[in-house]
XYZ file of C-alpha atoms in Angstrom:
602
model
C -0.155 12.917 -4.579
C 0.251 13.928 -8.223
C -2.169 16.483 -9.634
C -3.617 17.418 -12.984
C -5.853 20.430 -13.569
C -8.353 21.377 -16.231
C -7.418 25.042 -16.473
C -5.964 26.125 -19.791
C -3.283 27.944 -17.844
C -1.540 24.698 -16.935
C -2.017 22.607 -20.070
C 0.513 22.248 -22.852
C -0.328 20.407 -26.032
C 1.403 17.025 -25.971
C 3.661 16.398 -28.936
C 3.732 12.633 -29.445
C 6.070 10.724 -31.742
C 6.017 7.148 -33.014
C 7.429 4.732 -32.107
C 7.051 5.708 -28.462
C 10.451 6.679 -26.963
C 11.733 5.328 -23.658
C 9.863 6.604 -20.601
C 12.845 8.498 -19.238
C 13.417 10.183 -22.618
C 9.802 11.373 -22.719
C 10.003 12.590 -19.126
C 13.258 14.445 -19.823
C 11.824 16.129 -22.914
C 9.137 17.958 -20.926
C 9.814 20.946 -18.707
C 7.551 20.596 -15.641
C 5.530 23.538 -14.393
C 6.578 24.876 -11.027
C 4.562 23.022 -8.419
C 3.216 26.338 -7.118
C 1.385 26.816 -10.446
C -0.338 23.444 -9.995
C -1.171 24.329 -6.391
C -2.678 27.649 -7.506
C -4.958 25.889 -10.015
C -6.244 23.700 -7.162
C -7.032 26.738 -5.042
C -4.124 26.216 -2.645
C -2.295 29.216 -1.191
C 1.468 29.210 -0.358
C 0.710 28.694 3.334
C -1.134 25.460 2.472
C 1.931 23.536 1.325
C 5.643 23.042 1.876
C 7.937 23.121 -1.147
C 10.458 20.357 -1.876
C 12.330 21.969 -4.757
C 10.566 23.194 -7.916
C 8.452 20.155 -8.797
C 7.273 18.719 -5.468
C 5.410 19.891 -2.386
C 3.655 18.458 0.637
C 0.101 19.632 1.297
C -0.317 20.511 4.966
C -2.972 18.774 7.065
C -4.502 22.135 7.956
C -6.055 22.139 4.464
C -8.307 19.232 5.465
C -9.703 21.273 8.359
C -10.243 24.383 6.252
C -12.152 22.421 3.593
C -14.064 20.012 5.835
C -17.456 21.505 4.939
C -16.805 21.654 1.173
C -18.565 19.100 -1.069
C -16.696 16.044 -2.325
C -16.037 15.170 -5.949
C -16.461 11.794 -7.607
C -14.201 9.002 -6.285
C -12.698 6.508 -8.748
C -10.428 3.522 -8.032
C -8.292 1.849 -10.694
C -7.559 -1.865 -10.303
C -6.565 -4.580 -12.740
C -7.056 -8.169 -13.808
C -4.543 -10.770 -12.635
C -1.361 -9.459 -14.262
C 1.659 -10.922 -15.985
C 5.029 -10.264 -14.293
C 5.424 -7.331 -16.718
C 2.429 -5.442 -15.298
C -0.615 -4.450 -17.338
C -0.491 -0.692 -16.936
C -2.628 0.282 -13.920
C -0.526 3.344 -13.119
C -0.284 4.303 -16.797
C -4.067 3.981 -17.139
C -4.623 5.991 -13.956
C -2.507 8.830 -15.314
C -3.973 8.568 -18.836
C -7.521 8.704 -17.469
C -6.701 11.853 -15.522
C -5.057 13.450 -18.558
C -8.231 12.755 -20.516
C -10.544 14.079 -17.793
C -8.498 17.224 -17.232
C -6.925 18.218 -20.539
C -9.534 16.886 -22.970
C -12.852 16.809 -21.102
C -12.460 19.997 -19.076
C -12.905 18.431 -15.635
C -11.050 19.280 -12.451
C -9.134 16.161 -11.461
C -6.561 15.036 -8.909
C -4.584 11.798 -9.178
C -3.616 10.054 -5.928
C -0.766 7.562 -6.306
C 1.461 5.808 -3.799
C 5.159 6.637 -3.693
C 6.966 3.751 -5.438
C 9.192 1.419 -3.483
C 12.778 1.198 -4.673
C 12.388 -2.590 -4.516
C 10.505 -2.957 -7.812
C 12.154 0.165 -9.254
C 15.553 -1.555 -9.089
C 14.130 -5.091 -9.384
C 11.746 -6.499 -11.978
C 9.044 -3.983 -12.870
C 10.957 -0.729 -12.982
C 9.282 2.497 -11.918
C 5.676 3.087 -10.929
C 5.120 6.517 -12.430
C 3.054 5.336 -15.395
C 4.684 5.090 -18.788
C 4.945 6.455 -22.307
C 2.957 9.649 -22.722
C 0.912 8.947 -19.573
C 3.376 9.273 -16.718
C 4.169 11.389 -13.675
C 7.079 13.783 -14.039
C 9.779 14.281 -12.901
C 9.759 10.470 -13.002
C 13.261 10.067 -11.602
C 12.432 12.012 -8.444
C 9.049 10.277 -8.085
C 10.610 6.800 -8.311
C 13.792 7.310 -6.328
C 13.065 9.578 -3.384
C 10.091 11.956 -3.750
C 9.891 13.746 -0.381
C 11.624 11.014 1.592
C 8.611 9.500 3.344
C 9.666 5.879 2.776
C 13.125 6.650 4.133
C 11.575 8.254 7.211
C 9.342 5.199 7.700
C 12.402 2.950 7.393
C 14.261 4.924 10.049
C 11.291 4.982 12.437
C 10.624 1.261 11.965
C 14.235 0.326 12.655
C 14.465 2.647 15.642
C 11.601 0.688 17.195
C 13.297 -2.622 16.313
C 16.493 -1.446 17.996
C 14.532 -0.272 21.028
C 12.865 -3.681 21.412
C 16.109 -5.646 21.421
C 17.833 -3.094 23.628
C 15.008 -3.241 26.172
C 15.197 -7.043 26.326
C 18.970 -6.775 26.788
C 18.752 -4.294 29.657
C 15.907 -6.106 31.420
C 17.961 -9.306 31.316
C 21.017 -7.690 32.874
C 19.532 -5.265 35.427
C 17.388 -5.362 38.579
C 14.001 -3.653 38.911
C 15.481 -0.740 40.854
C 18.345 -0.254 38.398
C 15.898 -0.165 35.492
C 13.622 2.236 37.362
C 16.504 4.553 38.267
C 17.535 4.773 34.620
C 13.991 5.211 33.300
C 13.220 7.941 35.875
C 16.581 9.494 36.794
C 16.935 12.140 39.482
C 16.986 15.619 37.917
C 18.977 18.684 38.985
C 16.378 19.513 41.612
C 16.840 16.087 43.173
C 13.453 14.804 42.015
C 12.256 11.967 39.806
C 9.568 12.652 37.172
C 7.713 10.606 34.613
C 8.213 11.622 31.004
C 4.924 12.586 29.346
C 5.002 9.463 27.205
C 5.289 7.279 30.319
C 1.889 8.407 31.555
C 0.266 6.427 28.738
C 2.024 3.276 29.929
C 1.004 3.880 33.523
C -2.600 4.282 32.366
C -2.431 0.954 30.494
C -1.079 -0.701 33.632
C -3.877 0.710 35.783
C -1.434 2.759 37.873
C -2.988 6.154 38.599
C -0.011 7.955 40.096
C 2.034 10.837 38.696
C 4.964 10.814 41.127
C 7.600 8.053 40.734
C 8.312 7.955 44.490
C 4.725 6.853 45.157
C 5.066 3.554 43.290
C 5.104 0.354 45.335
C 7.781 -2.291 44.598
C 5.164 -4.300 42.686
C 4.243 -1.233 40.622
C 7.914 -0.495 39.977
C 8.280 -4.021 38.618
C 5.218 -3.681 36.356
C 6.334 -0.276 35.104
C 10.023 -1.030 34.565
C 9.687 -4.456 32.920
C 7.976 -5.112 29.607
C 9.092 -8.742 30.047
C 8.952 -9.336 26.279
C 9.016 -12.958 25.143
C 11.737 -12.964 22.426
C 10.008 -15.861 20.668
C 6.851 -13.786 20.234
C 8.405 -10.715 18.592
C 6.629 -9.886 15.326
C 8.328 -6.543 14.637
C 10.924 -6.825 11.863
C 13.590 -4.539 10.556
C 13.015 -3.112 7.065
C 14.892 -1.673 4.099
C 13.657 -0.310 0.776
C 15.652 -2.736 -1.362
C 14.861 -6.291 -2.445
C 17.363 -8.445 -0.541
C 16.443 -12.142 -0.318
C 19.375 -12.932 1.985
C 17.782 -10.881 4.762
C 14.645 -13.053 4.852
C 16.133 -14.873 7.843
C 19.084 -13.567 9.837
C 20.662 -13.922 13.287
C 21.253 -10.809 15.388
C 23.122 -10.190 18.632
C 26.308 -12.109 17.818
C 28.622 -9.301 18.963
C 30.632 -9.957 22.151
C 29.008 -7.001 23.969
C 25.508 -8.459 23.538
C 26.276 -11.176 26.110
C 24.724 -14.055 24.218
C 21.445 -12.283 23.380
C 21.236 -14.038 20.021
C 17.921 -14.526 18.202
C 16.635 -15.136 14.702
C 14.665 -12.459 12.904
C 14.209 -11.132 9.366
C 13.934 -8.013 7.251
C 10.849 -6.907 5.311
C 10.674 -4.471 2.417
C 10.081 -0.959 3.851
C 6.621 -0.567 2.334
C 5.535 -3.674 4.286
C 6.193 -1.822 7.559
C 3.133 -1.291 9.717
C 4.174 2.336 9.999
C 3.583 2.666 6.235
C 0.132 1.132 6.707
C -0.620 3.537 9.552
C 0.397 6.477 7.359
C -1.936 5.292 4.587
C -4.952 4.562 6.789
C -4.781 7.428 9.257
C -7.406 10.177 9.113
C -5.627 12.868 11.161
C -2.448 13.591 13.094
C -4.166 12.633 16.344
C -5.459 9.416 14.760
C -1.958 8.591 13.482
C -0.460 9.052 16.930
C -3.149 6.804 18.417
C -2.558 4.112 15.765
C 1.219 4.189 16.228
C 0.713 3.694 19.965
C -1.471 0.636 19.318
C 1.121 -1.221 17.241
C 1.779 -4.637 18.795
C 5.398 -5.784 18.612
C 4.991 -9.104 20.417
C 3.769 -10.555 23.695
C 4.969 -10.522 27.268
C 5.860 -13.847 28.860
C 2.427 -13.697 30.501
C 0.802 -13.643 27.043
C -0.288 -10.018 27.011
C 0.278 -7.861 23.879
C 3.188 -5.412 24.079
C 2.471 -2.161 22.222
C 4.870 0.404 20.801
C 3.534 3.059 23.188
C 4.694 5.939 21.004
C 3.298 9.686 20.901
C 0.174 1.661 6.886
C -1.339 -1.556 -2.233
C -3.264 2.042 -1.632
C -2.434 5.701 -1.374
C -3.297 7.515 1.818
C -6.792 8.278 3.053
C -5.737 11.836 3.864
C -4.557 12.427 0.295
C -7.882 11.171 -1.071
C -9.945 13.191 1.408
C -8.090 16.450 0.727
C -8.218 15.827 -3.028
C -11.989 15.229 -2.978
C -12.481 18.630 -1.363
C -10.090 20.382 -3.747
C -11.764 19.129 -6.930
C -15.236 20.080 -5.724
C -18.646 18.584 -6.375
C -18.255 17.875 -10.120
C -14.536 17.073 -10.044
C -12.808 13.688 -9.999
C -10.284 12.004 -7.727
C -8.653 8.940 -9.256
C -6.612 6.596 -7.111
C -4.977 3.230 -7.746
C -5.303 -0.086 -5.929
C -2.127 -2.137 -6.230
C -1.726 -5.747 -7.392
C -4.623 -7.551 -9.098
C -8.129 -6.478 -8.114
C -8.639 -9.666 -6.079
C -6.296 -8.332 -3.431
C -5.801 -4.632 -4.326
C -9.396 -3.555 -4.870
C -10.576 -5.904 -2.117
C -8.288 -4.182 0.407
C -9.294 -0.757 -0.934
C -12.969 -1.533 -0.309
C -12.886 -3.624 2.871
C -10.085 -1.826 4.709
C -9.413 1.634 3.269
C -13.030 2.653 2.546
C -14.170 1.154 5.842
C -11.806 3.440 7.746
C -12.193 6.507 5.503
C -15.975 6.388 5.224
C -15.592 7.282 1.529
C -17.660 5.601 -1.185
C -16.256 5.174 -4.715
C -18.747 5.574 -7.532
C -16.656 3.802 -10.174
C -13.990 1.107 -10.304
C -11.811 0.923 -13.420
C -10.510 -2.546 -14.242
C -7.421 -2.552 -16.477
C -7.148 -5.500 -18.876
C -4.687 -6.390 -21.633
C -4.855 -8.860 -24.480
C -1.440 -10.126 -23.360
C -2.585 -11.071 -19.858
C -5.824 -12.606 -21.109
C -3.917 -14.782 -23.571
C -1.805 -15.992 -20.673
C -4.951 -16.822 -18.691
C -6.356 -18.586 -21.727
C -3.493 -21.074 -21.692
C -0.700 -19.119 -23.375
C 2.996 -19.766 -22.650
C 4.631 -18.357 -19.527
C 5.453 -14.663 -19.532
C 8.868 -14.119 -17.935
C 10.361 -10.695 -17.191
C 13.558 -10.158 -19.170
C 12.734 -12.742 -21.827
C 11.176 -12.011 -25.254
C 7.438 -12.633 -25.493
C 6.362 -15.860 -27.152
C 4.923 -15.515 -30.665
C 1.453 -16.251 -29.245
C 1.443 -12.813 -27.640
C 2.350 -10.810 -30.731
C 0.117 -12.533 -33.316
C -3.662 -12.685 -33.461
C -5.269 -15.527 -31.527
C -8.871 -14.746 -30.697
C -9.592 -18.182 -29.223
C -6.788 -17.723 -26.674
C -8.127 -14.282 -25.734
C -11.696 -15.528 -25.326
C -10.558 -18.423 -23.158
C -8.653 -16.030 -20.900
C -11.607 -13.689 -20.450
C -12.785 -15.976 -17.649
C -10.262 -14.101 -15.476
C -11.690 -10.732 -16.505
C -15.246 -11.916 -15.860
C -14.354 -13.096 -12.335
C -12.780 -9.727 -11.484
C -15.849 -7.893 -12.796
C -18.108 -10.128 -10.706
C -16.065 -9.589 -7.553
C -15.760 -5.830 -7.986
C -19.466 -5.334 -8.687
C -20.242 -6.989 -5.334
C -19.088 -3.788 -3.594
C -21.878 -1.765 -5.235
C -19.749 0.237 -7.694
C -20.044 0.600 -11.453
C -17.210 -1.237 -13.222
C -15.579 0.239 -16.319
C -13.080 -1.989 -18.143
C -10.095 -0.186 -19.667
C -8.564 -2.324 -22.421
C -4.958 -1.133 -22.465
C -4.095 -1.714 -26.137
C -0.586 -2.634 -27.254
C 0.772 -2.162 -30.795
C 0.599 -5.910 -31.512
C -3.064 -6.249 -30.472
C -5.604 -6.532 -33.276
C -9.042 -4.985 -33.613
C -10.670 -8.416 -33.460
C -8.838 -9.272 -30.215
C -9.802 -6.089 -28.353
C -13.375 -6.418 -29.647
C -13.491 -9.919 -28.144
C -12.358 -8.478 -24.795
C -14.948 -5.683 -24.906
C -17.754 -8.115 -25.698
C -16.707 -10.434 -22.869
C -16.547 -7.531 -20.407
C -20.032 -6.286 -21.257
C -21.423 -9.815 -21.110
C -19.894 -10.198 -17.623
C -21.734 -7.109 -16.400
C -19.306 -4.222 -16.891
C -20.960 -0.774 -17.058
C -18.766 -0.058 -20.080
C -15.593 -1.356 -21.733
C -13.372 0.886 -23.840
C -10.112 0.609 -25.742
C -7.295 2.915 -24.561
C -4.042 4.002 -26.239
C -2.827 6.499 -23.633
C 0.688 5.038 -23.501
C 1.200 6.063 -27.123
C -1.049 9.134 -27.286
C -1.380 10.485 -23.754
C -4.774 11.766 -22.625
C -6.104 11.798 -26.197
C -5.882 8.003 -26.142
C -8.059 7.758 -23.024
C -10.877 10.182 -23.866
C -13.396 7.340 -24.332
C -12.365 5.985 -20.941
C -12.848 9.417 -19.394
C -16.333 9.700 -20.875
C -17.240 6.208 -19.641
C -15.985 7.017 -16.125
C -17.981 10.247 -16.048
C -21.159 8.355 -16.998
C -20.450 5.576 -14.508
C -19.991 8.073 -11.663
C -23.098 10.088 -12.499
C -25.205 6.928 -12.835
C -24.077 5.442 -9.537
C -26.892 5.044 -7.022
C -25.873 2.174 -4.727
C -24.327 2.137 -1.278
C -20.943 0.558 -0.595
C -21.245 -3.135 0.283
C -18.516 -4.795 2.349
C -17.601 -8.436 1.865
C -17.907 -9.192 5.595
C -18.901 -7.659 8.899
C -16.205 -6.803 11.414
C -17.821 -8.835 14.170
C -17.325 -12.041 12.168
C -14.546 -14.253 13.524
C -11.082 -14.139 11.939
C -11.695 -17.486 10.241
C -15.133 -16.439 8.975
C -13.657 -13.341 7.344
C -10.752 -15.257 5.815
C -13.210 -17.868 4.546
C -15.377 -15.275 2.781
C -12.372 -13.696 1.074
C -11.096 -17.150 0.044
C -14.527 -17.946 -1.384
C -14.371 -14.767 -3.487
C -11.119 -16.096 -4.974
C -12.869 -19.359 -5.942
C -11.431 -21.494 -3.130
C -13.350 -24.530 -1.883
C -11.927 -24.139 1.603
C -9.078 -22.927 3.812
C -6.303 -24.916 5.470
C -4.489 -23.492 8.498
C -0.993 -24.396 9.662
C -0.343 -25.058 13.328
C 1.334 -21.655 13.588
C -1.659 -19.912 11.971
C -4.077 -21.664 14.324
C -1.976 -20.591 17.298
C -1.853 -16.941 16.203
C -5.588 -16.793 15.498
C -6.230 -18.081 18.997
C -3.836 -15.519 20.498
C -5.242 -12.553 18.561
C -8.803 -13.590 19.377
C -7.981 -13.879 23.069
C -6.238 -10.495 23.004
C -9.341 -8.849 21.531
C -8.161 -8.236 17.979
C -10.601 -10.472 16.104
C -12.791 -7.489 15.167
C -10.165 -6.119 12.757
C -10.542 -6.410 8.958
C -8.388 -8.840 6.979
C -5.481 -7.948 4.684
C -4.594 -11.070 2.677
C -0.922 -11.442 1.734
C -0.849 -13.686 -1.331
C 0.558 -13.826 -4.855
C -0.968 -11.306 -7.254
C -0.376 -13.637 -10.208
C -3.351 -15.925 -9.542
C -6.707 -15.869 -7.774
C -5.257 -18.794 -5.826
C -2.075 -19.175 -3.757
C -0.305 -20.849 -6.714
C 0.988 -18.394 -9.327
C 0.883 -21.128 -11.979
C -2.914 -21.472 -11.708
C -4.193 -19.022 -14.316
C -7.656 -18.009 -15.482
C -10.237 -18.316 -12.693
C -9.370 -21.539 -10.829
C -11.924 -23.135 -8.521
C -12.004 -25.954 -6.013
C -8.549 -25.287 -4.551
C -7.767 -25.195 -0.830
C -6.159 -21.929 0.295
C -3.229 -22.640 2.673
C -2.681 -20.103 5.483
C 0.959 -20.380 6.601
C 0.886 -17.752 9.325
C -1.315 -14.966 10.631
C 0.062 -11.641 11.815
C -1.528 -8.499 13.212
C -0.996 -4.833 12.396
C -3.100 -3.610 15.278
C -2.044 0.018 14.969
C -2.832 0.162 11.262
C -5.957 -1.800 12.010
C -5.910 -5.172 10.269
C -4.995 -8.844 10.552
C -2.849 -10.193 7.709
C -2.706 -13.908 6.875
C 0.348 -15.104 4.926
C -0.781 -17.426 2.156
C 1.364 -20.193 0.729
C 4.961 -19.104 0.135
C 4.213 -15.369 0.051
C 7.230 -13.358 1.278
C 7.340 -9.845 2.706
C 10.908 -9.397 1.404
C 11.080 -9.844 -2.394
C 14.248 -11.035 -4.114
C 16.079 -9.580 -7.095
C 15.914 -11.328 -10.476
C 18.983 -12.558 -12.343
C 18.987 -9.354 -14.373
C 17.642 -6.551 -12.175
C 16.454 -3.231 -13.573
C 19.375 -1.447 -11.940
C 21.643 -2.833 -14.686
C 20.173 -0.145 -16.940
C 20.183 2.744 -14.457
C 23.014 5.253 -14.626
C 23.759 8.960 -14.282
C 24.594 11.351 -17.116
C 27.877 12.852 -15.932
C 27.281 16.032 -17.932
C 23.708 16.875 -16.948
C 23.439 14.918 -13.688
C 20.157 13.348 -14.852
C 19.237 9.758 -14.006
C 19.261 7.463 -17.020
C 17.611 4.105 -17.696
C 14.498 4.312 -15.520
C 11.463 2.710 -17.135
C-alpha cells in the first residue's frame, strides 16, 4: 500500500525535465521521506506499523479494529481499455491521480497498489510502480521484493504441494495403524493426543471424540487416510518467475519415491490461491478460515479434500484501512489489473461483493496508441519499434478504435458507478486525436473525459483528472449493481460474463463440463466467477481487436479456488505460467558496483 498525503509537511515541489529521463533515473534522483513521516501524516502511531527499513512498513491489522467506527472516504478504482502489449499506463495514471489529489488539490489520499510480480518485471512489461514523474519510490524495492509477501506465499504454496505428494506416498506404503501411530505418536507420558489442528479434521469427518484411543478401526481409517486421487489434484507448485518449461513437468522420478510418478505443472506465484486469499480476506480469522477451505483435489470417493490449515486487485484489508485513514472527504484510489473487461469486472463482482465496499467512481485509462490498434492499426509488438501509424496523426484510425473505449464505458457503467476517462497523452499524440477520444468517450456516456500528462509532469499533469474524479464521487448516488446473482448456476454466470464481452455463446470442453458437474455436486456452484482469459481482446482471441461480437467463447477447463471464494474458467489457450520473450527485460537490469543500486528497471 503506497501512500500520498496532502499535508505541506510531506510535499516537495517536483522538478521535471524534458525529455523525460528513464524511470529508474527519476526514482534515484529523489530522496524518499522516512516512512514514519508518511505514517504520521496519516494519523498512524509507531505501534500501528512495523518498519521494513527506512522506506517501507506494514500496517498492523489492529488499526482496522481501532478505526472501525470512523467514516469512510471516497473509493475510486482505476481500470483501462483493452491494452497493447506495452501497457497503457494504469499504474502511472493511478499514481498521477493521487499526486494531483494530494499535492495540488489539497485532499487526503491513499493509493492502494498490488505488489508487482517478478514475472513481468523481468519479462515483457518491466516494473509496475508507475512511470516517469508519476511512480512509486523506491521503485527498485517495490518491484523486486517489497516486504517479501510474494516470497512467503510461494513458500507456503509449495509447502502444501510437498505435503500433498508426501501424504499420497505414505498412504500408499503404510497400513492404517502405522499411519495412525505416526500421526498421533505416544508422548513422554505414554499417551496419544490429537494436535489442535486435527480437531478440525475430526469435526469434518463427523467424529466427536478428543482421545485417539477411543477411535474405532473404521474411524482410524477415515482419520488417517485422505485417500487422494492423484488424477484429481488441482494444487500446483509456483514460482515468481516466468518459466514456460514448467507448464508441464513430471515429478517423483527419484529412486526413493518408489514409482510415485505423476504429471503436474507450475504456475506463476501470483496465481496461487493463497495470494487470492490474502487479497480477499477481511480479517485474520477470515483468512485462516479461507485457507482451511482451499480444495486441493478429490478423494477416490469423489469428495473434496481441503487444505485443513489454521488470493488483478490489491487487498480488501488495505482498502478498508485506507478508507478509514483518509476520512470522510478523503480519497482511496486502487487499481484493477488487465483490461477493464476482466480487471474491473473482477473488482466489482468478486472483490466488492466480499468487501461490502461501493466505489463511487471508476477511472478508465485510454491511449491514442491502443485505440489506433483497435481501429485496425498494425500489430504492436514489445521490443519492436512502433509503426509509423502510431507516431503520426490519423484521426480516422483513432475514431474507428473508439468502439473499444465505448464498450468498456458501457460495461463499467452497468455497475452503477460514474466513469471518468483518463486520456493518457503521449508526446506523439496530437490535439485533434485526443479531442476525438474525448468526444467519443462523452458520447458513450462517460461522466467526464480529460487529457493527462502525468508521466511527463507528475501530479500537475493530472489536476484536471483529479477535479473530474472529485466531481464524479460527489455526484454519485447509485447503489452497486452486480452482473449476476450468486445463486445462478455456474454456466449462467459464465454466460452473463461472456455476453458482456460481446460473445454470442459459450462452448465447453469435455473437461470443463466434467469439472462444472463436480463442483456443482460438491456445493461450490454459489461462488462468483473469475474468468481467466487474454487481456488483449474482449474475446478469447488476442488478434480480435476493437469490440468483436458474435464469437463463441471456448471454456477449456474450470477450476475452483474455494478458499479464496471463486470458480475460475480457463478460456482458450490462457496459461497460468507466462513465458519469457526473446528479449526479456532482465537484459537491461544490472547493479551499480559502486553504489549498490539496481539499474535498468523501467
